[in-house]
C-alpha positions in Angstrom: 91.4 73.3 -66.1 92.0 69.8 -64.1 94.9 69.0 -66.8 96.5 72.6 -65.7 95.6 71.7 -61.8 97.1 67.9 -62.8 100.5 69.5 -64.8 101.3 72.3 -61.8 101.0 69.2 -59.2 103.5 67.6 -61.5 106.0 69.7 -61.7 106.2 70.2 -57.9 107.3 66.3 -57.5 109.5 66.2 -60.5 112.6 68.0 -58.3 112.0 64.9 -56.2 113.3 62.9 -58.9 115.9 65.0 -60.3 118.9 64.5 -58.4 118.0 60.4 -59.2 117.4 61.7 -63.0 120.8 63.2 -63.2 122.9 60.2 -61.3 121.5 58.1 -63.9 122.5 60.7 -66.9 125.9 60.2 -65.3 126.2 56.2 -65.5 125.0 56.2 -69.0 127.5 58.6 -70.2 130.5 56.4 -68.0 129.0 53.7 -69.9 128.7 54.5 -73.3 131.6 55.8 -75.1 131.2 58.7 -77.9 127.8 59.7 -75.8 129.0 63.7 -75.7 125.2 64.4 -73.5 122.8 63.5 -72.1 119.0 65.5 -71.4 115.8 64.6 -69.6 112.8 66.8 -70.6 109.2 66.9 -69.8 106.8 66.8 -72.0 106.1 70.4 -72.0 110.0 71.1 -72.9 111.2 71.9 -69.5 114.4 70.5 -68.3 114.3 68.0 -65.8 117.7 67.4 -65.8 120.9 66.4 -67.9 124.6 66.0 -68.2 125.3 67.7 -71.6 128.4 70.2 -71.3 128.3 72.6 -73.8 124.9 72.4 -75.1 121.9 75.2 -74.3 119.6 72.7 -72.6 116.7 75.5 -72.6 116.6 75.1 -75.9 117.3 72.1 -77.0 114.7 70.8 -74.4 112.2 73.3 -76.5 113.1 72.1 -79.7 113.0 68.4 -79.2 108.9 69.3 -77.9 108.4 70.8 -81.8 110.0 67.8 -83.0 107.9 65.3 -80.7 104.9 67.1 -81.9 105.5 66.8 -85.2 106.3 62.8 -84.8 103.1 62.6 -83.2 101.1 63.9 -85.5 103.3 61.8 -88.5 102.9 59.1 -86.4 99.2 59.4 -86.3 98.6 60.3 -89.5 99.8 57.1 -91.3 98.7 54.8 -88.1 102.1 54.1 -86.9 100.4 54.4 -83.1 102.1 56.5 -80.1 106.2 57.0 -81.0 108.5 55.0 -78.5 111.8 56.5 -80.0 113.9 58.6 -82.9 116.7 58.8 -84.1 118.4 61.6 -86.1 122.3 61.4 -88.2 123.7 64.7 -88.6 127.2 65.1 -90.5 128.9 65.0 -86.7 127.1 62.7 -85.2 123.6 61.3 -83.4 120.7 62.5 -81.9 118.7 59.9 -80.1 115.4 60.3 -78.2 113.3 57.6 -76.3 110.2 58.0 -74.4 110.7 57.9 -70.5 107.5 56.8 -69.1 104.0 58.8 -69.1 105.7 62.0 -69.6 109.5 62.5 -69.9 111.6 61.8 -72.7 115.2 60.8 -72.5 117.2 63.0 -75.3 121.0 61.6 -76.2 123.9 63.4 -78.0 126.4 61.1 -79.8 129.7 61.5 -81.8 129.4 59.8 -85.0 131.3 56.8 -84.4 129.1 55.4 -81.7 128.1 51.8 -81.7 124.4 52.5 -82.9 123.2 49.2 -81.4 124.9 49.6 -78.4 123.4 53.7 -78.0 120.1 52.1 -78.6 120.0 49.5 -76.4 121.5 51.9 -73.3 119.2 54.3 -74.2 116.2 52.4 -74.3 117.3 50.8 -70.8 118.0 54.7 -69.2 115.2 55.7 -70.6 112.8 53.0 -68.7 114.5 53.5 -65.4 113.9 56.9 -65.8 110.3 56.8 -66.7 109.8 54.2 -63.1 111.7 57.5 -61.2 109.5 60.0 -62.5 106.5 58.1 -63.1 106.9 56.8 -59.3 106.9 60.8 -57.8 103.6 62.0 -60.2 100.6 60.8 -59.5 98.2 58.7 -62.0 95.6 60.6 -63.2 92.2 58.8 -62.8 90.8 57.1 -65.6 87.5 59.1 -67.3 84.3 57.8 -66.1 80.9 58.5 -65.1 80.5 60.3 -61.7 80.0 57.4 -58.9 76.3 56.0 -58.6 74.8 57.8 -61.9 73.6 56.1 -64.7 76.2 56.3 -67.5 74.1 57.7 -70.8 74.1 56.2 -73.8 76.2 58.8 -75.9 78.8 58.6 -73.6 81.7 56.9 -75.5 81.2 59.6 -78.4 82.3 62.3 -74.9 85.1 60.0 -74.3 88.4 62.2 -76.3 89.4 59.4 -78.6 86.2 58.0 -78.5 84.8 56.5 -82.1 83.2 59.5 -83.9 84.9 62.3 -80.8 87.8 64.2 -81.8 91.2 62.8 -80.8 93.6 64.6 -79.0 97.0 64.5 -79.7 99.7 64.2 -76.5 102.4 66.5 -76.3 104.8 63.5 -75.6 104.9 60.0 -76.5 103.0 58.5 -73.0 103.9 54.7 -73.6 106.9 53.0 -73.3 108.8 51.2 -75.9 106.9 47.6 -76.1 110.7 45.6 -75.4 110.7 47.7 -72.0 107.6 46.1 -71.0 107.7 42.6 -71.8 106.8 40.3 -69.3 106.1 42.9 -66.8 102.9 43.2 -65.4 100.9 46.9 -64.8 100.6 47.7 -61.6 97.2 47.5 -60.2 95.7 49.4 -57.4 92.7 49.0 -55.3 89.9 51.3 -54.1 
């Protein structure tokens, strides 16, 4: 029920960032030539925003959730960790998609001459500024702890989701952010 309360709360700050999402879109497809679109999605497969004419956004938002899912559970079944990117080659071209922060992913559309290197390293860059403008509007979900001034009891790591011997959940969305993005960057902290 919280996640539900946490998701709704979510979605009602995201159009706070969309108008930011969608200038972004723009540059990136001034910038890189033979990018045909552009597409921000939540995790969930709703649009947040995009700049891809011609293409049902609805649905490719949906589809690219099924995919994600799938690449989670790939990824997690042969210990590859949480999936920062992937990248498909179709007969007419490229479909590219980064994780953008906690919860959005950044989905790009390319002809098939585009320089690869160059769609990856303009992707990976939109797709961390767009992960700071929409992590920046949701709020961070408190870490899972014991309730203030109660003992914590011993089983409690095996209540912990993830926990050694609890069953693991598995995200809807890659939730980190490709480990190049992050170099030399230090998390944010915050005090009670």
């Amino acid at each position: 029920m919280i996640r539900v309360l946490r998701q709704r709360s979510e979605r009602k700050q995201r159009p706070a960032a969309e108008a930011e999402v969608r200038a972004e879109l723009r540059r990136l497809r001034s910038r890189l030539p033979r990018l045909t679109g552009a597409l921000a999605t939540c995790a969930d497969g709703t649009v947040l925003a995009d700049d891809a004419p011609g293409v049902a956004t609805e649905e490719a938002a949906a589809l690219t959730s099924a995919v994600l899912a799938a690449v989670l559970r790939l990824a997690d079944g042969t210990g590859r960790g949480t999936p920062c990117e992937l990248v498909v080659r179709g007969e007419s071209g490229y479909l590219a998609t980064y994780a953008a922060g906690r919860s959005t992913v950044l989905t790009l559309l390319a002809e098939d001459g585009v320089n690869l290197g160059r769609l990856h390293l303009e992707g990976r860059r939109c797709a961390a500024r767009i992960g700071e403008l929409v992590d920046r509007q949701a709020p961070v979900p408190p870490a899972p702890g014991p309730a203030p001034h109660s003992p914590a009891p011993a089983t409690a790591a095996a209540t912990v989701p993830g926990a050694a011997g609890a069953p693991a959940t598995t995200a809807p969305a890659p939730t980190r952010a490709h480990p190049s993005r992050t170099a030399g960057t230090a998390a944010p902290t915050t005090h009670s």
